Short mmCIF file of C-alpha atoms in Angstrom, two decimals:
data_model
loop_
_atom_site.label_atom_id
_atom_site.label_comp_id
_atom_site.label_asym_id
_atom_site.label_seq_id
_atom_site.Cartn_x
_atom_site.Cartn_y
_atom_site.Cartn_z
CA MET Q 1 21.86 -15.09 -2.81
CA PHE Q 2 20.76 -11.40 -3.66
CA TYR Q 3 19.46 -10.74 -0.11
CA LEU Q 4 22.45 -12.60 1.45
CA LEU Q 5 24.93 -10.53 -0.34
CA LEU Q 6 22.89 -7.27 0.62
CA THR Q 7 22.73 -8.44 4.14
CA LEU Q 8 26.58 -9.23 4.18
CA PHE Q 9 27.70 -6.00 2.66
CA GLY Q 10 25.21 -4.03 4.61
CA CYS Q 11 26.86 -5.23 7.95
CA MET Q 12 30.15 -4.30 6.31
CA THR Q 13 29.20 -0.78 5.57
CA GLY Q 14 27.78 -0.24 8.92
CA ILE Q 15 31.04 -1.48 10.55
CA THR Q 16 33.31 0.82 8.45
CA ALA Q 17 31.03 3.86 8.83
CA VAL Q 18 31.36 3.63 12.78
CA LEU Q 19 35.04 2.73 12.69
CA PHE Q 20 36.43 4.58 9.83
CA GLY Q 21 33.80 7.39 8.98
CA PHE Q 22 33.26 6.07 5.50
CA GLY Q 23 32.74 3.02 3.51
CA GLY Q 24 29.19 3.01 2.52
CA GLY Q 25 29.00 4.74 -0.75
CA PHE Q 26 32.20 3.01 -2.16
CA VAL Q 27 30.56 -0.39 -1.35
CA VAL Q 28 26.84 0.14 -1.87
CA VAL Q 29 27.10 1.92 -5.22
CA PRO Q 30 29.23 -0.60 -7.15
CA LEU Q 31 27.56 -3.57 -5.43
CA LEU Q 32 24.01 -2.43 -6.39
CA TYR Q 33 24.95 -1.48 -9.80
CA ARG Q 34 26.52 -4.85 -10.51
CA MET Q 35 23.58 -6.76 -8.86
CA LEU Q 36 20.95 -4.71 -10.73
CA MET Q 37 22.77 -5.14 -14.12
CA ALA Q 38 23.18 -8.84 -13.62
CA SER Q 39 19.52 -9.62 -12.49
CA HIS Q 40 17.88 -7.27 -15.00
CA GLY Q 41 20.24 -6.67 -18.03
CA ALA Q 42 21.10 -3.60 -19.80
CA ASP Q 43 17.93 -3.28 -21.94
CA ASP Q 44 15.59 -3.45 -18.82
CA PRO Q 45 14.34 -0.12 -17.63
CA ILE Q 46 15.70 -1.05 -14.10
CA GLY Q 47 19.21 -1.70 -15.70
CA GLN Q 48 19.11 1.55 -17.67
CA SER Q 49 18.55 3.35 -14.30
CA ALA Q 50 20.88 1.01 -12.24
CA MET Q 51 23.47 3.75 -11.43
CA HIS Q 52 20.68 6.33 -10.32
CA ILE Q 53 19.20 3.57 -8.26
CA ALA Q 54 22.53 2.79 -6.68
CA VAL Q 55 23.39 6.22 -5.88
CA ALA Q 56 19.77 7.07 -4.41
CA THR Q 57 19.93 3.81 -2.23
CA SER Q 58 23.35 4.70 -1.16
CA THR Q 59 22.28 8.11 0.21
CA CYS Q 60 19.42 6.39 1.98
CA VAL Q 61 21.90 3.77 3.69
CA MET Q 62 23.83 6.87 4.55
CA ILE Q 63 21.28 8.34 6.61
CA VAL Q 64 21.14 5.31 9.14
CA ASN Q 65 24.82 4.98 9.33
CA ALA Q 66 25.57 8.43 9.83
CA LEU Q 67 22.87 9.07 12.46
CA LEU Q 68 23.90 5.93 14.32
CA ALA Q 69 27.66 6.77 14.32
CA THR Q 70 27.06 10.47 15.10
CA GLY Q 71 24.99 9.27 18.21
CA LYS Q 72 27.85 7.29 19.42
CA HIS Q 73 30.55 9.93 18.88
CA HIS Q 74 28.38 12.59 20.55
CA ARG Q 75 27.97 10.41 23.58
CA ALA Q 76 31.65 9.75 23.73
CA GLY Q 77 32.33 13.58 23.34
CA SER Q 78 34.43 13.33 20.18
CA LEU Q 79 32.83 15.91 18.24
CA ILE Q 80 34.32 19.43 17.70
CA ARG Q 81 31.63 22.04 17.01
CA HIS Q 82 33.77 24.54 14.95
CA TYR Q 83 34.74 21.84 12.48
CA LEU Q 84 30.91 20.85 11.93
CA TRP Q 85 29.66 24.50 11.34
CA PRO Q 86 29.77 26.32 9.03
CA LEU Q 87 31.37 23.33 6.93
CA GLY Q 88 28.15 21.37 7.31
CA GLY Q 89 26.05 24.00 6.01
CA TYR Q 90 28.14 24.45 2.85
CA ILE Q 91 28.14 20.79 2.36
CA GLY Q 92 24.33 20.82 2.35
CA LEU Q 93 24.18 23.61 -0.27
CA GLY Q 94 26.57 21.60 -2.40
CA ALA Q 95 24.56 18.43 -1.99
CA ILE Q 96 21.39 20.21 -3.34
CA VAL Q 97 23.45 21.11 -6.44
CA GLY Q 98 24.88 17.55 -6.84
CA ALA Q 99 21.27 15.93 -6.41
CA VAL Q 100 19.88 18.28 -9.19
CA ALA Q 101 22.86 17.46 -11.36
CA ALA Q 102 22.42 13.63 -10.91
CA MET Q 103 18.77 13.77 -11.81
CA TRP Q 104 19.56 15.21 -15.26
CA ALA Q 105 22.77 13.32 -15.96
CA GLU Q 106 23.01 10.01 -17.93
CA GLY Q 107 23.87 6.95 -15.75
CA GLU Q 108 26.74 6.23 -17.81
CA VAL Q 109 28.20 9.64 -17.04
CA ILE Q 110 27.55 9.01 -13.22
CA ARG Q 111 29.33 5.45 -13.47
CA TYR Q 112 32.53 6.94 -15.09
CA ALA Q 113 32.60 9.69 -12.79
CA PHE Q 114 32.46 7.38 -9.98
CA ILE Q 115 35.36 5.40 -11.55
CA VAL Q 116 37.44 8.32 -12.01
CA TYR Q 117 36.67 9.83 -8.31
CA LEU Q 118 37.63 6.57 -6.75
CA GLY Q 119 40.95 6.35 -8.46
CA ILE Q 120 41.77 9.99 -7.47
CA THR Q 121 40.77 9.49 -3.97
CA ILE Q 122 42.91 6.44 -3.63
CA LEU Q 123 45.92 8.19 -5.25
CA ASP Q 124 45.21 11.38 -3.11
CA CYS Q 125 45.48 9.47 0.10
CA LEU Q 126 48.56 7.52 -0.89
CA PHE Q 127 50.68 10.31 -2.13
CA ARG Q 128 49.47 13.57 -0.77
CA ARG Q 129 50.99 14.44 2.75
CA GLY Q 130 48.80 14.66 5.84
CA PHE Q 131 46.45 11.55 5.46
CA LEU Q 132 48.84 8.62 6.07
CA THR Q 133 51.42 10.69 8.04
CA HIS Q 134 50.74 12.97 10.95
CA SER Q 135 52.83 14.28 13.58
CA GLY Q 136 51.60 13.86 17.13
CA ASN Q 137 52.84 17.35 18.19
CA GLU Q 138 51.01 19.19 15.43
CA VAL Q 139 48.34 21.62 16.76
CA PRO Q 140 44.96 21.41 15.00
CA ARG Q 141 44.14 24.56 12.98
CA ARG Q 142 40.93 25.96 11.64
CA LEU Q 143 39.56 25.17 8.16
CA GLY Q 144 40.45 27.66 5.12
CA LYS Q 145 38.18 28.39 2.22
CA VAL Q 146 35.34 26.63 4.06
CA ALA Q 147 32.70 27.64 1.53
CA VAL Q 148 34.56 26.43 -1.47
CA SER Q 149 35.53 23.04 0.32
CA GLY Q 150 31.92 22.60 1.69
CA VAL Q 151 30.10 23.14 -1.49
CA GLY Q 152 32.55 21.14 -3.69
CA ILE Q 153 32.29 18.08 -1.19
CA GLY Q 154 28.50 18.22 -0.95
CA ALA Q 155 28.01 18.56 -4.76
CA ILE Q 156 30.44 15.70 -5.66
CA ALA Q 157 29.40 13.30 -2.97
CA THR Q 158 25.55 13.53 -3.60
CA PHE Q 159 26.27 13.40 -7.51
CA LEU Q 160 28.06 10.05 -6.90
CA GLY Q 161 26.29 8.73 -3.68
CA VAL Q 162 29.53 8.44 -1.70
CA GLY Q 163 28.62 10.63 1.19
CA GLY Q 164 31.55 13.01 1.32
CA SER Q 165 33.60 11.07 4.20
CA VAL Q 166 36.40 10.17 1.86
CA MET Q 167 36.99 13.90 1.33
CA THR Q 168 36.18 15.23 4.72
CA VAL Q 169 38.60 12.86 6.64
CA PRO Q 170 41.59 13.58 4.48
CA LEU Q 171 40.73 17.49 4.65
CA LEU Q 172 40.28 17.36 8.62
CA ARG Q 173 43.64 15.26 8.74
CA ARG Q 174 45.57 17.84 6.93
CA CYS Q 175 43.95 20.39 9.46
CA GLY Q 176 45.97 18.47 12.21
CA LEU Q 177 43.17 16.28 13.47
CA SER Q 178 44.00 12.78 14.68
CA MET Q 179 42.57 9.97 12.59
CA SER Q 180 40.00 9.15 15.34
CA GLN Q 181 38.98 12.63 15.51
CA ALA Q 182 38.75 12.93 11.64
CA THR Q 183 36.39 9.84 11.27
CA SER Q 184 34.32 11.00 14.30
CA MET Q 185 33.56 14.28 12.47
CA ALA Q 186 32.96 12.60 9.16
CA ASN Q 187 29.57 11.16 10.06
CA PRO Q 188 27.84 14.14 11.03
CA LEU Q 189 29.14 15.91 8.10
CA SER Q 190 27.76 13.24 5.89
CA LEU Q 191 24.15 13.84 7.14
CA PRO Q 192 23.67 17.00 4.87
CA VAL Q 193 24.69 14.97 2.00
CA ALA Q 194 22.40 12.09 2.79
CA LEU Q 195 19.41 14.07 3.57
CA SER Q 196 19.61 16.48 0.67
CA GLY Q 197 20.36 13.64 -1.67
CA VAL Q 198 17.25 11.66 -0.51
CA MET Q 199 14.95 14.65 -0.52
CA GLN Q 200 16.10 16.39 -3.73
CA GLY Q 201 17.46 13.54 -5.84
CA ALA Q 202 14.94 10.80 -5.23
CA THR Q 203 13.84 8.78 -8.42
CA LEU Q 204 10.85 6.82 -7.99
CA VAL Q 205 10.33 3.69 -10.20
CA LEU Q 206 6.66 2.44 -10.38
CA ASN Q 207 5.46 -0.64 -12.27
CA GLU Q 208 2.04 -0.16 -14.03
CA GLY Q 209 -0.03 -2.66 -12.41
CA GLU Q 210 1.08 -6.06 -10.89
CA GLN Q 211 2.67 -8.86 -12.93
CA PRO Q 212 -0.24 -11.34 -13.99
CA TYR Q 213 0.32 -14.85 -12.75
CA GLY Q 214 2.70 -16.90 -14.88
CA ASP Q 215 3.50 -13.85 -17.01
CA GLU Q 216 7.03 -12.58 -17.30
CA LYS Q 217 6.44 -9.76 -19.96
CA PRO Q 218 7.86 -6.56 -18.65
CA LEU Q 219 5.34 -4.01 -17.44
CA PRO Q 220 5.19 -0.40 -18.40
CA GLN Q 221 6.99 1.83 -15.99
CA ILE Q 222 6.90 5.29 -14.65
CA HIS Q 223 10.43 7.06 -13.61
CA LEU Q 224 9.63 9.95 -11.39
CA ASN Q 225 11.98 12.69 -9.99
CA ILE Q 226 10.77 13.91 -6.89
CA GLU Q 227 10.97 17.28 -5.24
CA SER Q 228 8.94 18.99 -2.52
CA GLY Q 229 5.18 19.44 -3.82
CA LYS Q 230 5.77 18.14 -7.37
CA ALA Q 231 7.31 15.23 -9.58
CA TRP Q 232 8.13 14.80 -13.14
CA GLY Q 233 9.36 12.14 -15.30
CA GLU Q 234 8.40 9.75 -17.97
CA TRP Q 235 6.26 6.75 -18.72
CA SER Q 236 7.69 4.05 -20.97
CA ASN Q 237 6.59 0.38 -22.16
CA ASP Q 238 8.63 -2.39 -23.74
CA GLN Q 239 7.63 -1.20 -27.31
CA GLY Q 240 9.68 1.85 -26.84
CA LYS Q 241 6.70 4.35 -26.37
CA THR Q 242 7.21 7.20 -24.03
CA LEU Q 243 5.13 9.75 -22.34
CA LYS Q 244 6.34 12.81 -20.38
CA ILE Q 245 4.68 13.20 -17.00
CA GLU Q 246 4.33 16.21 -14.64
CA LEU Q 247 2.65 15.81 -11.35
CA THR Q 248 1.87 18.44 -8.75
CA GLU Q 249 0.43 17.90 -5.39
CA ALA Q 250 -3.55 17.53 -5.42
CA GLU Q 251 -5.78 19.76 -3.34
CA LEU Q 252 -8.87 18.24 -1.85
CA PRO Q 253 -11.82 20.27 -2.69
CA ALA Q 254 -14.40 21.12 0.29
CA ILE Q 255 -16.80 18.49 0.74
CA SER Q 256 -20.49 19.48 0.16
CA ALA Q 257 -23.28 19.07 2.65
CA GLY Q 258 -25.14 16.52 0.58
CA THR Q 259 -22.33 14.06 0.07
CA LEU Q 260 -23.14 10.57 0.52
CA PRO Q 261 -21.91 9.03 3.60
CA TYR Q 262 -19.47 6.40 1.77
CA LEU Q 263 -17.97 9.39 -0.21
CA ALA Q 264 -17.54 11.39 2.97
CA LYS Q 265 -15.73 8.20 4.49
CA LEU Q 266 -13.56 8.05 1.41
CA TYR Q 267 -12.79 11.93 1.93
CA ASP Q 268 -11.16 11.31 5.19
CA ALA Q 269 -9.68 7.88 5.06
CA GLU Q 270 -8.87 7.50 1.34
CA PRO Q 271 -8.48 10.88 -0.39
CA TYR Q 272 -6.85 9.41 -3.52
CA GLU Q 273 -9.92 7.24 -4.10
CA TYR Q 274 -12.16 10.26 -3.35
CA LEU Q 275 -10.36 12.38 -5.93
CA ARG Q 276 -10.42 9.69 -8.57
CA LEU Q 277 -14.20 9.73 -8.41
CA GLN Q 278 -14.47 13.56 -8.75
CA GLY Q 279 -16.10 14.53 -12.07
CA MET Q 280 -17.70 11.02 -12.47
CA LYS Q 281 -21.53 11.11 -13.14
CA LEU Q 282 -24.13 8.48 -12.90
CA LYS Q 283 -26.28 7.86 -15.87
CA GLN Q 284 -30.10 7.27 -15.30
CA GLY Q 285 -31.29 3.92 -16.40
CA LYS Q 286 -34.36 1.91 -16.51
CA THR Q 287 -37.31 1.83 -14.00
CA GLN Q 288 -38.50 -1.38 -12.33
CA THR Q 289 -41.39 -2.16 -10.11
CA LEU Q 290 -41.05 -4.82 -7.58
CA GLU Q 291 -43.60 -5.99 -5.06
CA GLY Q 292 -45.31 -2.72 -5.38
CA TYR Q 293 -42.18 -0.57 -4.92
CA SER Q 294 -40.70 1.51 -7.67
CA LEU Q 295 -37.00 1.35 -8.56
CA GLN Q 296 -34.73 3.58 -10.40
CA TRP Q 297 -31.62 2.17 -11.87
CA TRP Q 298 -28.34 4.14 -12.32
CA SER Q 299 -25.05 3.07 -13.77
CA GLU Q 300 -21.52 4.59 -14.00
CA PRO Q 301 -20.52 4.57 -17.75
CA GLN Q 302 -16.96 3.97 -17.49
CA THR Q 303 -17.11 0.86 -15.32
CA LYS Q 304 -20.61 -0.14 -16.20
CA THR Q 305 -21.29 -0.50 -12.45
CA ALA Q 306 -25.06 -0.39 -11.89
CA PHE Q 307 -27.28 -0.01 -8.67
CA PHE Q 308 -30.90 1.04 -8.00
CA GLU Q 309 -32.62 3.32 -5.60
CA ILE Q 310 -36.07 3.08 -4.23
CA VAL Q 311 -38.53 5.98 -5.40
CA SER Q 312 -41.71 4.94 -3.68
CA GLY Q 313 -42.95 3.52 -0.46
CA TYR Q 314 -41.51 4.09 3.31
CA THR Q 315 -41.12 7.59 4.85
CA PRO Q 316 -39.04 9.98 3.24
CA ASP Q 317 -36.46 9.86 5.85
CA VAL Q 318 -36.19 6.10 5.92
CA ARG Q 319 -36.19 6.05 2.00
CA ASP Q 320 -33.35 8.53 1.99
CA ARG Q 321 -31.24 6.42 4.40
CA ILE Q 322 -31.95 3.46 2.25
CA ASN Q 323 -30.95 5.18 -0.89
CA LYS Q 324 -27.74 6.57 0.45
CA LEU Q 325 -26.67 2.89 1.45
CA LEU Q 326 -27.51 1.65 -2.00
CA LEU Q 327 -25.93 4.42 -3.98
CA GLY Q 328 -22.81 4.31 -1.61
CA ARG Q 329 -22.40 0.72 -2.49
CA LEU Q 330 -22.57 1.71 -6.25
CA TRP Q 331 -19.55 3.88 -5.73
CA GLU Q 332 -17.85 1.30 -3.58
CA GLU Q 333 -18.13 -1.13 -6.49
CA VAL Q 334 -16.64 1.67 -8.59
CA VAL Q 335 -13.67 1.95 -6.44
CA GLN Q 336 -13.32 -1.91 -6.26
CA TYR Q 337 -13.38 -2.00 -10.28
CA TYR Q 338 -10.38 0.45 -10.40
CA GLY Q 339 -8.49 -1.50 -7.60
CA CYS Q 340 -9.05 -4.77 -9.71
CA PHE Q 341 -7.66 -3.08 -12.84
CA SER Q 342 -4.53 -1.96 -11.14
CA ALA Q 343 -3.38 -5.67 -11.53
CA GLY Q 344 -2.77 -4.89 -15.13
CA GLY Q 345 -3.45 -7.00 -18.21
CA GLY Q 346 -6.04 -9.66 -18.26
CA ALA Q 347 -8.16 -8.12 -15.51
CA TYR Q 348 -11.92 -7.77 -15.45
CA TYR Q 349 -14.44 -6.98 -13.07
CA VAL Q 350 -18.18 -7.95 -13.72
CA GLN Q 351 -20.91 -6.97 -11.12
CA THR Q 352 -24.53 -8.01 -11.05
CA VAL Q 353 -27.04 -6.57 -8.72
CA LYS Q 354 -30.56 -8.11 -8.00
CA PRO Q 355 -33.19 -6.92 -5.53
CA LEU Q 356 -34.16 -10.17 -3.86
CA LEU Q 357 -36.78 -9.06 -1.22
CA ILE Q 358 -38.28 -5.58 -0.75
CA THR Q 359 -41.13 -5.51 2.08
CA PRO Q 360 -42.31 -2.89 4.62
CA LYS Q 361 -40.09 -4.78 7.16
CA VAL Q 362 -36.92 -5.72 5.63
CA ILE Q 363 -34.79 -5.40 2.29
CA SER Q 364 -32.31 -7.68 0.83
CA VAL Q 365 -30.17 -7.12 -2.27
CA SER Q 366 -27.66 -9.33 -3.82
CA VAL Q 367 -24.31 -8.16 -5.32
CA GLY Q 368 -22.50 -10.80 -7.46
CA THR Q 369 -19.17 -10.24 -8.67
CA GLU Q 370 -17.12 -12.08 -11.19
CA ALA Q 371 -13.51 -10.76 -11.22
CA TYR Q 372 -9.93 -11.54 -12.12
CA CYS Q 373 -7.58 -9.17 -10.47
CA GLY Q 374 -4.29 -11.11 -10.80
CA GLY Q 375 -3.40 -14.28 -9.07
CA ALA Q 376 -4.01 -17.86 -10.15
CA HIS Q 377 -7.61 -17.80 -11.01
CA PRO Q 378 -10.79 -15.72 -11.29
CA ASP Q 379 -13.01 -14.95 -8.27
CA TYR Q 380 -16.60 -15.54 -8.06
CA SER Q 381 -18.56 -14.06 -4.92
CA ASP Q 382 -21.96 -13.25 -3.80
CA ALA Q 383 -22.54 -10.72 -1.02
CA TYR Q 384 -25.81 -9.47 0.34
CA ILE Q 385 -27.01 -6.15 1.61
CA ASN Q 386 -29.67 -6.58 4.43
CA ILE Q 387 -31.57 -3.59 5.79
CA ASP Q 388 -34.17 -3.14 8.52
CA ALA Q 389 -36.69 -1.20 6.46
CA GLN Q 390 -38.32 0.22 9.70
CA ASN Q 391 -35.27 2.67 10.04
CA GLY Q 392 -33.18 2.29 6.81
CA LYS Q 393 -30.21 0.84 8.71
CA PRO Q 394 -28.19 -2.16 7.70
CA VAL Q 395 -28.38 -5.28 9.92
CA THR Q 396 -25.79 -8.01 10.61
CA LEU Q 397 -26.95 -11.73 11.23
CA GLU Q 398 -26.44 -11.34 15.03
CA ASP Q 399 -28.71 -8.47 14.91
CA VAL Q 400 -31.36 -10.91 13.72
CA LEU Q 401 -30.50 -14.27 15.14
CA TRP Q 402 -28.54 -15.09 18.35
CA VAL Q 403 -27.85 -18.50 19.68
CA GLY Q 404 -25.18 -17.74 22.27
CA GLN Q 405 -24.92 -16.78 25.89
CA GLY Q 406 -25.40 -13.39 27.04
CA LYS Q 407 -25.87 -10.05 24.93
CA PRO Q 408 -25.83 -10.44 21.31
CA LEU Q 409 -22.67 -9.29 19.59
CA HIS Q 410 -22.62 -6.72 16.79
CA TYR Q 411 -19.68 -7.22 14.46
CA GLU Q 412 -19.69 -5.76 10.78
CA GLU Q 413 -17.52 -7.85 8.44
CA ARG Q 414 -16.96 -4.91 6.13
CA ASN Q 415 -16.07 -2.40 9.00
CA SER Q 416 -12.16 -2.47 9.24
CA GLU Q 417 -12.26 -0.14 12.17
CA GLN Q 418 -13.43 -2.69 14.89
CA SER Q 419 -11.28 -3.77 17.54
CA ALA Q 420 -9.40 -7.03 17.45
CA GLU Q 421 -11.18 -8.07 20.68
CA ILE Q 422 -14.58 -7.83 19.15
CA TYR Q 423 -13.40 -9.90 16.18
CA ALA Q 424 -11.90 -12.55 18.62
CA ALA Q 425 -15.20 -12.72 20.42
CA TYR Q 426 -17.17 -12.85 17.12
CA SER Q 427 -15.06 -15.73 15.81
CA GLU Q 428 -15.34 -17.76 18.80
CA TYR Q 429 -19.09 -17.39 19.01
CA ARG Q 430 -19.35 -18.28 15.07
CA ASN Q 431 -17.17 -21.26 15.42
CA ASN Q 432 -18.17 -22.77 18.92
CA GLU Q 433 -21.80 -21.86 19.11
CA PHE Q 434 -23.31 -20.66 15.93
CA ALA Q 435 -22.02 -23.24 13.25
CA PRO Q 436 -22.87 -26.33 15.44
CA TRP Q 437 -26.23 -24.99 15.99
CA LEU Q 438 -27.09 -24.22 12.42
CA VAL Q 439 -25.65 -27.56 11.34
CA ALA Q 440 -28.02 -29.26 13.84
CA GLN Q 441 -30.98 -27.21 12.38
CA LEU Q 442 -30.19 -27.94 8.86
CA ARG Q 443 -29.73 -31.78 9.43
CA GLN Q 444 -33.15 -31.65 11.07
CA LEU Q 445 -34.90 -29.75 8.15
CA TYR Q 446 -32.85 -31.27 5.27
CA PRO Q 447 -31.56 -34.69 6.23
CA GLU Q 448 -30.93 -35.90 2.67
CA GLU Q 449 -28.99 -32.79 1.55
CA MET Q 450 -26.85 -32.78 4.56
CA GLN Q 451 -25.74 -36.51 3.99
CA PRO Q 452 -22.41 -36.90 2.45
CA VAL Q 453 -22.26 -38.47 -0.87
CA PRO Q 454 -19.59 -40.71 -2.27
CA ASP Q 455 -16.83 -39.01 -4.50
CA ASP Q 456 -18.51 -35.80 -3.81
CA ASN Q 457 -16.69 -32.80 -2.13
CA CYS Q 458 -19.77 -31.02 -1.26
CA THR Q 459 -19.79 -31.94 2.53
CA TYR Q 460 -22.59 -29.90 3.73
CA GLY Q 461 -22.64 -31.78 7.19
CA GLU Q 462 -19.14 -30.31 8.12
CA GLN Q 463 -19.27 -27.29 10.50
CA ASP Q 464 -16.40 -25.56 8.68
CA HIS Q 465 -18.58 -24.61 5.78
CA TRP Q 466 -21.19 -22.84 7.81
CA ASP Q 467 -18.89 -20.78 10.30
CA TYR Q 468 -19.38 -17.58 8.20
CA PRO Q 469 -22.19 -18.30 5.56
CA THR Q 470 -23.71 -15.76 3.38
CA TRP Q 471 -27.29 -14.92 4.25
CA TYR Q 472 -30.26 -12.78 3.07
CA PHE Q 473 -34.07 -12.24 3.88
CA ALA Q 474 -36.21 -14.61 1.70
CA LYS Q 475 -39.90 -14.68 1.80
CA ASN Q 476 -40.19 -17.94 3.92
CA GLY Q 477 -37.03 -17.55 6.10
CA ILE Q 478 -33.23 -16.70 5.95
CA LYS Q 479 -31.27 -18.25 3.07
CA PHE Q 480 -27.96 -19.32 4.18
CA GLY Q 481 -25.00 -20.05 1.64
CA PRO Q 482 -22.03 -22.24 2.76
CA SER Q 483 -18.45 -21.33 2.10
CA PHE Q 484 -16.19 -23.59 0.25
CA SER Q 485 -12.62 -23.38 -1.22
CA HIS Q 486 -12.10 -21.97 -4.84
CA ALA Q 487 -11.78 -25.61 -6.04
CA ASP Q 488 -15.11 -26.53 -4.77
CA ALA Q 489 -16.67 -23.11 -5.35
CA PRO Q 490 -19.71 -24.67 -7.19
CA CYS Q 491 -20.74 -26.30 -3.81
CA ALA Q 492 -21.73 -22.97 -2.44
CA PHE Q 493 -24.61 -22.59 -4.88
CA VAL Q 494 -27.60 -24.32 -3.19
CA ASP Q 495 -31.23 -23.29 -3.02
CA TRP Q 496 -32.53 -25.41 -0.24
CA SER Q 497 -30.56 -24.06 2.92
CA VAL Q 498 -33.57 -21.87 4.33
CA LEU Q 499 -34.09 -21.51 8.12
CA PRO Q 500 -37.62 -20.71 8.63
CA TYR Q 501 -38.75 -17.43 10.32
CA SER Q 502 -40.56 -19.45 12.99
CA VAL Q 503 -37.13 -20.75 14.26
CA ILE Q 504 -35.37 -17.22 13.74
CA LYS Q 505 -38.03 -15.78 16.08
CA GLN Q 506 -37.41 -18.35 18.74
CA ASN Q 507 -33.82 -16.95 18.89
CA PRO Q 508 -33.96 -13.16 18.30
CA GLY Q 509 -30.77 -11.12 17.84
CA GLY Q 510 -29.63 -7.76 19.31
CA VAL Q 511 -32.01 -5.57 17.17
CA ALA Q 512 -35.77 -5.72 17.16
CA VAL Q 513 -36.22 -6.46 13.39
CA GLN Q 514 -39.87 -7.18 12.29
CA LEU Q 515 -39.35 -10.13 10.30
CA PRO Q 516 -41.89 -11.15 7.37
#
């Protein structure tokens, strides 16, 4: 019903704006105020800001209405330039004054001022000569005291979110313009009000995090007043605690030459995440020896995210590429941690890293995550980093194993910049060629495990579970992990689904990886 009413009244304001030059603010402001109060109540932060929200929304609606109507009247040749300027400029100046006043005024003050203004406007149109009655022989005259009129119209209209048409139409009527001429001029004269109100008087209401699944407890909120280059306001929670906030536009520091590739990518693509990581330092942890290679562990103290780098073996260039990849993943996990905690109360993010295989030819690392980031249930996942140790570059499964026709595909599941065409070809290959082939191989190698078991949802013989398996290099072959829904997640943890390297080598992929 909420959205139906908005749609109906939105259509009505659009019609009245084009036909009569006004109607938006007088309809939108009281409608939104009543709907917000009814849905949130007087004690809710949104209810307390209902009048400010209604006024700000009305000015946004005015932009669309006024632009469309102005375009229509311009094409019809109905606009008279000397009535638009300088009156429009003075209205814009007044609009800035009104927007600043509205930011500091209480909602109740704006509400009562709106009621008084509505009553005065109706009485003025009914009893003051020149609006309802007009002589057809009257010659239009120029505006007098344009500065006073314009600033007053702009200030009042923006303060109340009514656009100014209900003042400009009577004003132009009393200058001798016909009703059609006056309403045609009202829309372009409303644009300075709408634009100034939106740019100078916007109030942004932000919830802190997302509402946890099944929880209706009010979230803390931030109310921000927006101006060019800065914002200020207040943080508040349902216990009545408040904090003053003042924000200025952040400036990205120059990126250094030795920055990790992952952080350099953040700098360009997600500067907010890059800035959030500034000043965070890694803490040196334990050392470990695995298969003759020395590992140095590092952790980020706030998130307790940890990863390792390899400090012996390989050539310096290859080792540097490997470590940039591993430490980049550490910072990526830090970003994921903070993204998870934006869900609000109850969130947690626990990461476990384990080096699985380190050889002169290939490297595999497990990244296990147990997290609750909102929603109906926690998530458990295992991801793997697979590296060609000959050059220090990551490899995909198709780089190592290819059972399709033609040239092997190269699709990186974690790379969002790849084209839709590549993904479509990749999906078709996985569904129609790879999964049937893999199931056939596993049936031959592990006939008992692949057989269905009564009253058991772990149906390993179905191809859907092997379209997009996890995988990593093991000592005796590639270990695949099936995928299941959350309800059947335990089925994914199996230790038998290894495809021997002898089979892999018969179906080489697109990169000449030297397998163990």
